[in-house]
Coordinates of C-alpha atoms in Angstrom, one line a residue:
X13 CA -29.8 9.0 -2.7
X14 CA -26.0 9.6 -1.7
X15 CA -24.0 8.6 -4.3
X16 CA -21.9 5.6 -4.5
X17 CA -18.7 5.7 -2.7
X18 CA -16.1 4.0 -5.6
X19 CA -16.2 6.7 -8.1
X20 CA -13.6 5.3 -10.7
X21 CA -12.5 1.8 -11.2
X22 CA -8.5 3.7 -10.9
X23 CA -8.8 5.1 -7.5
X24 CA -6.4 2.6 -5.9
X25 CA -3.2 2.3 -5.6
X26 CA -1.1 2.5 -8.0
X27 CA 1.1 -0.6 -6.7
X28 CA -2.2 -3.0 -7.5
X29 CA -1.8 -2.1 -11.2
X30 CA 2.2 -2.6 -10.5
X31 CA 1.5 -5.8 -9.1
X32 CA -1.1 -7.5 -11.0
X33 CA 0.6 -6.8 -14.3
X34 CA 3.6 -8.9 -12.8
X35 CA 1.4 -11.2 -11.5
X36 CA -1.2 -11.2 -15.0
X37 CA 2.2 -12.1 -16.9
X38 CA 4.0 -14.6 -14.5
X39 CA 1.3 -16.2 -12.9
X40 CA -2.0 -16.0 -14.3
X41 CA -3.8 -19.4 -13.3
X42 CA -3.0 -18.5 -9.3
X43 CA -6.4 -18.8 -7.0
X44 CA -6.4 -16.9 -4.0
X45 CA -8.0 -15.7 -0.6
X46 CA -8.1 -12.7 1.0
X47 CA -9.7 -11.9 4.4
X48 CA -11.1 -8.2 5.9
X49 CA -9.4 -7.9 9.6
X50 CA -10.5 -4.9 11.8
X51 CA -7.6 -4.6 14.6
X52 CA -8.9 -2.3 16.8
X53 CA -12.3 -1.6 18.5
X54 CA -14.8 -0.3 16.4
X55 CA -17.5 2.8 17.8
X56 CA -20.7 0.4 16.9
X57 CA -20.2 -2.6 15.3
X58 CA -19.3 -2.9 11.7
X59 CA -21.9 -5.6 11.3
X60 CA -24.0 -2.6 11.1
X61 CA -22.7 -1.7 7.4
X62 CA -23.4 -4.9 5.9
X63 CA -26.5 -4.0 3.6
X64 CA -24.9 -1.1 2.5
X65 CA -21.2 -2.7 1.6
X66 CA -23.2 -5.4 -0.4
X67 CA -24.7 -2.3 -2.5
X68 CA -21.8 -1.1 -3.1
X69 CA -19.6 -4.1 -3.7
X70 CA -23.0 -4.4 -6.4
X71 CA -22.4 -1.2 -7.8
X72 CA -18.2 -1.8 -7.3
X73 CA -19.1 -4.9 -9.8
X74 CA -20.7 -2.8 -12.5
X75 CA -18.3 -1.0 -12.8
X76 CA -15.5 -0.6 -16.0
X77 CA -12.1 1.1 -17.2
X78 CA -13.1 4.3 -18.8
X79 CA -11.7 5.0 -22.4
X80 CA -9.8 8.4 -20.7
X81 CA -8.6 6.2 -18.0
X82 CA -6.9 3.5 -20.2
X83 CA -5.5 6.3 -21.8
X84 CA -4.2 8.2 -18.7
X85 CA -2.7 4.1 -17.8
X86 CA -0.9 3.7 -21.0
X87 CA 1.3 7.1 -20.5
X88 CA 2.8 6.0 -17.7
X89 CA 6.0 4.2 -19.2
X90 CA 6.3 0.4 -17.0
X91 CA 2.7 0.0 -18.0
X92 CA 1.8 -2.6 -21.2
X93 CA 0.0 -2.6 -23.5
X94 CA -1.4 -5.7 -22.9
X95 CA -1.8 -5.0 -19.4
X96 CA -4.2 -2.4 -20.6
X97 CA -5.6 -4.4 -22.9
X98 CA -6.7 -6.6 -20.8
X99 CA -8.0 -4.2 -18.0
X100 CA -10.1 -3.0 -21.2
X101 CA -12.7 -5.6 -20.5
X102 CA -12.5 -6.2 -17.0
X103 CA -14.7 -6.5 -14.3
X104 CA -14.6 -7.4 -11.1
X105 CA -17.5 -11.0 -10.6
X106 CA -19.5 -10.5 -7.7
X107 CA -19.7 -14.2 -6.9
X108 CA -15.9 -14.0 -5.9
X109 CA -16.6 -12.2 -3.2
X110 CA -18.7 -11.9 0.1
X111 CA -19.7 -10.5 3.1
X112 CA -21.5 -11.7 6.3
X113 CA -21.1 -11.2 10.4
X114 CA -20.6 -13.3 12.8
X115 CA -21.8 -11.8 15.8
X116 CA -21.0 -8.0 16.4
X117 CA -17.9 -8.4 13.3
X118 CA -17.8 -7.8 10.0
X119 CA -16.8 -10.2 7.8
X120 CA -15.7 -10.3 4.2
X121 CA -14.0 -12.9 1.8
X122 CA -12.4 -13.2 -1.8
X123 CA -12.2 -16.0 -3.3
X124 CA -11.2 -16.8 -6.8
X125 CA -8.2 -16.3 -9.9
X126 CA -5.9 -14.2 -7.6
X127 CA -5.5 -11.9 -11.2
X128 CA -10.4 -11.6 -10.5
X129 CA -9.8 -11.0 -6.6
X130 CA -6.2 -9.2 -5.7
X131 CA -7.7 -5.6 -7.4
X132 CA -10.8 -5.8 -4.4
X133 CA -8.9 -4.7 -1.1
X134 CA -8.7 -1.1 -1.6
X135 CA -11.9 -0.2 -2.9
X136 CA -13.4 -2.4 0.1
X137 CA -10.9 -1.0 2.6
X138 CA -12.3 2.7 1.6
X139 CA -16.0 1.6 0.6
X140 CA -16.0 0.6 4.7
X141 CA -14.1 3.3 6.1
X142 CA -16.5 6.0 4.6
X143 CA -19.4 4.2 5.1
X144 CA -18.4 3.7 8.8
X145 CA -17.7 8.1 9.0
X146 CA -20.8 8.6 7.3
X147 CA -22.6 8.0 11.5
X148 CA -20.7 10.9 12.7
X149 CA -21.3 14.3 12.6
X150 CA -20.0 15.6 9.0
X151 CA -19.8 19.4 9.6
X152 CA -17.4 18.7 13.0
X153 CA -15.3 16.2 11.6
X154 CA -14.6 17.9 8.4
X155 CA -14.4 21.8 10.9
X156 CA -11.7 19.9 13.0
X157 CA -9.8 17.9 9.7
X158 CA -9.6 21.6 8.3
X159 CA -7.8 23.2 10.8
X160 CA -5.8 20.0 11.1
X161 CA -5.1 20.5 7.9
X162 CA -3.7 23.8 7.7
X163 CA -1.9 23.0 11.2
X164 CA 0.6 20.5 9.0
X165 CA 0.8 22.8 6.3
X166 CA 2.0 25.6 8.7
X167 CA 4.4 22.9 10.0
X168 CA 6.1 22.2 6.8
X169 CA 6.3 26.3 6.2
X170 CA 8.2 25.9 9.4
X171 CA 9.9 23.1 8.6
X172 CA 11.0 24.6 5.2
X173 CA 13.1 27.0 7.2
X174 CA 15.6 25.0 8.6
X175 CA 18.8 24.7 7.5
X176 CA 19.3 22.9 3.6
X177 CA 20.7 19.2 4.3
X178 CA 22.3 17.2 1.5
X179 CA 19.3 15.6 0.4
X180 CA 15.5 17.2 0.5
X181 CA 12.1 16.0 2.0
X182 CA 9.4 14.6 0.1
X183 CA 6.5 13.1 1.0
X184 CA 3.9 11.7 -0.5
X185 CA -0.3 10.5 0.0
X186 CA -0.4 7.3 0.6
X187 CA -3.9 7.5 2.4
X188 CA -7.0 6.5 0.0
X189 CA -7.6 2.5 1.8
X190 CA -8.4 4.3 5.1
X191 CA -9.2 8.0 4.0
X192 CA -12.7 9.5 6.0
X193 CA -14.4 10.6 2.8
X194 CA -13.4 10.5 -1.5
X195 CA -14.2 14.8 -1.3
X196 CA -12.3 15.1 2.1
X197 CA -9.0 12.8 0.9
X198 CA -9.4 15.4 -2.8
X199 CA -9.7 18.6 -1.2
X200 CA -6.3 17.7 1.5
X201 CA -4.7 16.4 -2.1
X202 CA -5.4 19.5 -3.8
X203 CA -4.4 21.9 -0.7
X204 CA -1.0 20.2 -0.2
X205 CA -0.2 19.9 -4.3
X206 CA -0.6 24.0 -3.7
X207 CA 0.2 25.3 -0.8
X208 CA 3.7 23.0 -0.4
X209 CA 4.6 21.4 -3.9
X210 CA 8.0 21.3 -2.9
X211 CA 7.4 18.9 -0.3
X212 CA 4.3 16.9 -1.2
X213 CA 5.8 14.7 -4.1
X214 CA 2.7 13.1 -5.3
X215 CA 0.0 10.2 -4.4
X216 CA -0.6 6.6 -4.2
X217 CA -4.9 7.0 -6.0
X218 CA -4.1 7.2 -9.6
X219 CA -7.6 8.3 -9.8
X220 CA -6.6 11.5 -8.3
X221 CA -2.8 11.4 -10.1
X222 CA -4.5 11.3 -13.2
X223 CA -7.4 14.8 -12.6
X224 CA -4.9 16.9 -10.7
X225 CA -1.9 15.9 -12.3
X226 CA 0.2 14.8 -9.6
X227 CA 3.0 12.0 -9.9
X228 CA 1.6 8.3 -9.0
X229 CA 3.5 6.6 -6.5
X230 CA 4.0 3.3 -5.4
X231 CA 5.7 0.1 -6.9
X232 CA 4.9 -3.6 -4.4
X233 CA 3.2 -4.6 -1.6
X234 CA 3.8 -7.4 0.8
X235 CA 1.0 -9.8 -1.5
X236 CA 2.9 -9.8 -4.8
X237 CA 6.2 -11.5 -2.4
X238 CA 3.6 -13.7 0.1
X239 CA 2.4 -15.1 -3.0
X240 CA 5.8 -16.7 -4.1
X241 CA 5.7 -18.6 -1.3
X242 CA 2.8 -20.9 -2.5
X243 CA 4.4 -20.3 -6.3
X244 CA 6.9 -23.9 -6.3
X245 CA 10.1 -22.1 -5.5
X246 CA 11.9 -23.7 -2.1
X247 CA 10.5 -21.2 0.7
X248 CA 13.9 -20.3 1.5
X249 CA 14.2 -18.5 -2.2
X250 CA 11.0 -16.5 -1.8
X251 CA 11.9 -13.5 -1.9
X252 CA 14.8 -13.7 -4.0
X253 CA 12.2 -15.1 -7.0
X254 CA 10.3 -12.6 -6.3
X255 CA 12.1 -9.6 -6.6
X256 CA 14.0 -10.9 -10.0
X257 CA 10.8 -11.3 -11.3
X258 CA 10.2 -7.6 -10.6
X259 CA 13.5 -7.3 -12.5
X260 CA 12.7 -9.2 -15.1
X261 CA 9.0 -7.4 -15.4
X262 CA 10.1 -4.0 -15.1
X263 CA 13.8 -3.7 -15.8
X264 CA 14.7 -0.8 -14.1
X265 CA 11.3 1.1 -13.5
X266 CA 9.4 0.7 -9.7
X267 CA 12.5 0.2 -8.0
X268 CA 11.9 -0.1 -4.6
X269 CA 11.8 -3.5 -2.6
X270 CA 9.4 -4.3 0.6
X271 CA 11.5 -5.8 3.3
X272 CA 9.9 -6.5 5.9
X273 CA 7.6 -9.8 4.9
X274 CA 10.1 -12.3 6.8
X275 CA 11.2 -9.7 8.7
X276 CA 14.5 -7.3 7.7
X277 CA 17.5 -9.1 8.7
X278 CA 15.8 -12.0 6.3
X279 CA 15.6 -9.9 3.8
X280 CA 19.3 -8.3 3.8
X281 CA 20.5 -12.1 3.6
X282 CA 18.5 -12.3 0.2
X283 CA 19.2 -8.9 -0.7
X284 CA 23.2 -9.7 -2.5
X285 CA 24.7 -7.3 -4.9
X286 CA 23.0 -8.1 -7.5
X287 CA 19.8 -6.6 -6.2
X288 CA 21.2 -4.0 -4.0
X289 CA 22.5 -2.3 -7.2
X290 CA 19.3 -3.0 -9.5
X291 CA 16.8 -1.6 -6.7
X292 CA 17.1 1.7 -6.4
X293 CA 15.6 1.8 -2.8
X294 CA 14.0 -0.1 -0.1
X295 CA 10.1 0.5 1.9
X296 CA 10.2 0.5 5.5
X297 CA 7.0 -1.1 6.9
X298 CA 6.8 -2.8 10.6
X299 CA 9.6 -2.9 13.2
X300 CA 11.5 0.2 14.9
X301 CA 12.3 2.9 11.4
X302 CA 15.7 3.8 13.1
X303 CA 16.8 0.5 13.2
X304 CA 16.0 -0.8 10.0
X305 CA 17.4 2.2 8.1
X306 CA 20.6 1.7 10.3
X307 CA 20.3 -1.9 9.3
X308 CA 20.2 -1.1 5.6
X309 CA 23.1 2.3 5.5
X310 CA 24.8 -0.8 7.1
X311 CA 24.7 -3.5 4.2
X312 CA 24.9 -1.2 0.9
X313 CA 28.4 -0.3 3.2
X314 CA 29.4 -3.5 3.1
X315 CA 28.1 -4.0 0.6
X316 CA 30.7 -0.9 -0.9
X317 CA 27.7 0.4 -2.5
X318 CA 27.5 4.5 -2.1
X319 CA 24.1 5.3 0.2
X320 CA 23.4 8.7 -0.9
X321 CA 22.3 6.7 -4.6
X322 CA 19.6 5.2 -3.2
X323 CA 16.6 5.7 -1.0
X324 CA 14.6 4.6 1.5
X325 CA 10.7 5.1 1.8
X326 CA 9.8 5.0 5.4
X327 CA 5.5 4.6 5.6
X328 CA 4.7 2.7 8.7
X329 CA 1.6 4.6 10.6
X330 CA 3.6 8.0 9.7
X331 CA 2.7 11.4 10.9
X332 CA 4.8 14.7 9.7
X333 CA 6.0 15.0 13.3
X334 CA 8.1 11.0 13.0
X335 CA 8.8 12.1 9.7
X336 CA 10.7 14.8 10.1
X337 CA 12.3 13.2 13.1
X338 CA 13.6 10.2 10.7
X339 CA 14.4 12.6 7.9
X340 CA 16.4 14.2 11.2
X341 CA 18.4 11.1 11.3
X342 CA 19.1 10.5 8.0
X343 CA 18.8 13.3 5.7
X344 CA 22.9 13.4 5.2
X345 CA 23.6 9.9 4.6
X346 CA 21.0 8.7 2.0
X347 CA 18.2 10.3 0.3
X348 CA 14.6 9.7 1.6
X349 CA 10.9 9.4 1.0
X350 CA 7.8 9.4 3.3
X351 CA 4.2 7.6 2.6
X352 CA 2.0 9.4 4.8
X353 CA -1.4 7.4 4.9
X354 CA -4.2 8.0 8.1
X355 CA -2.7 11.1 9.8
X356 CA -3.2 13.1 6.1
X357 CA -6.5 11.8 5.0
X358 CA -7.9 11.0 8.0
X359 CA -7.1 13.7 10.9
X360 CA -10.4 14.1 11.6
X361 CA -10.1 14.0 15.7
X362 CA -12.1 11.0 15.3
X363 CA -10.5 7.6 16.3
X364 CA -9.1 6.1 12.7
X365 CA -10.5 1.9 11.2
X366 CA -7.4 -0.1 12.1
X367 CA -8.9 -2.1 8.8
X368 CA -6.9 -4.3 6.4
X369 CA -7.9 -6.6 3.6
X370 CA -4.9 -9.5 3.4
X371 CA -4.0 -12.5 1.0
X372 CA -3.9 -15.7 3.6
X373 CA -4.2 -18.3 1.1
X374 CA -2.5 -18.5 -2.5
X375 CA -2.9 -21.8 -4.8
X376 CA -4.0 -24.3 -1.6
X377 CA -1.8 -23.4 0.4
X378 CA -1.4 -20.7 3.5
X379 CA 1.3 -17.6 2.7
X380 CA 1.8 -15.6 5.2
X381 CA 4.1 -12.4 6.8
X382 CA 6.2 -12.4 9.7
X383 CA 6.4 -8.9 10.5
X384 CA 8.9 -6.8 12.6
X385 CA 6.2 -5.0 14.4
X386 CA 4.8 -7.7 17.1
X387 CA 0.7 -8.3 16.3
X388 CA 0.4 -7.6 12.7
X389 CA 1.4 -10.9 11.7
X390 CA -2.3 -12.2 9.8
X391 CA -2.1 -16.1 9.4
X392 CA -4.4 -18.2 11.0
X393 CA -2.4 -21.5 10.0
X394 CA -0.1 -22.6 13.1
X395 CA 2.2 -25.2 11.2
X396 CA 3.3 -23.1 8.5
X397 CA 4.3 -20.1 11.0
X398 CA 6.2 -21.8 12.8
X399 CA 7.8 -23.1 9.4
X400 CA 8.0 -20.1 8.1
X401 CA 9.7 -18.8 11.9
X402 CA 12.3 -22.0 11.3
X403 CA 13.3 -21.5 8.0
X404 CA 13.8 -17.5 8.0
X405 CA 15.3 -17.9 12.2
X406 CA 12.2 -15.4 12.3
X407 CA 11.6 -14.8 16.7
X408 CA 9.0 -11.7 16.1
X409 CA 5.2 -12.6 15.9

């Protein structure tokens, strides 16, 4: 019998916990719906995974946090004791998540109180990934993965021979959701931590951070800010409301703001001197990263803020080569950070799945992201999308 995919409820991205805490404290009664989507063509129909996925979700909903895991969460300065108390009794409810098929398509929908369904996302994504890749030649994939991993280590060491820049090169693992497998993810993270610790600064995976003594990395994702589109503030003000709520919750911790919920230009219109001073930096997740970074630098310059006191975090489909290029462009003007996902944890010579599970409805109304990358927008409510575009003068889709 194959071991269950989910090894621990702690094995999710840090920003799931930080958003969860903020929403539990600020909006404990919100009701949401999340939908799974595969954006590319898999090698075989994902509908074939339905029975296995149902069993994995049954297992997930039987799990609870261990005392050791709860103790670990209490060591994180920004995690509040009452939130850990909530997690002490928390269990995922199977009735809040359903799996189906439509032709060859696998459908997954989580619907219920936000604080009970928002956590499903990362587990669902890496369960689907691991089940999918189990059907390929494991020995060949692992051999290729190890060859490519050592090439990355060699590239990092060669990169280290270049002349020093004003700010150092640092990257983290953001690859939990689309990884090849949990065991391979462990191998990748341990290899990088042992062989290139001067560049590898942590992981978004809280379970691995605890097990391997690494720094857990993350702040917020799109769902946090999107939720504020349905929290009763004027739509034009939802970004400012979400940033303000974050500041009040974390009071200086976790200070990297996500910029692309309705596009960088609309974000900067809301990111005034108050927020620019309070937040440590910005995270890029769609659109041209150089254009984005230049807009951020110009914004800090307009506000007369020394950019060398701030950080730009890049996390959109990165590999090491792209990270090196972006570092070369920005390293003397601002601190940088790079969150690398699929290229670290699923670079096996096989085509990765491009899967997401996104918030689509909050408190009975559609919510959406207007991406700076065409094709990333996920919302079926064209009326709401048109209204959102009009309010924020956003013309991409």
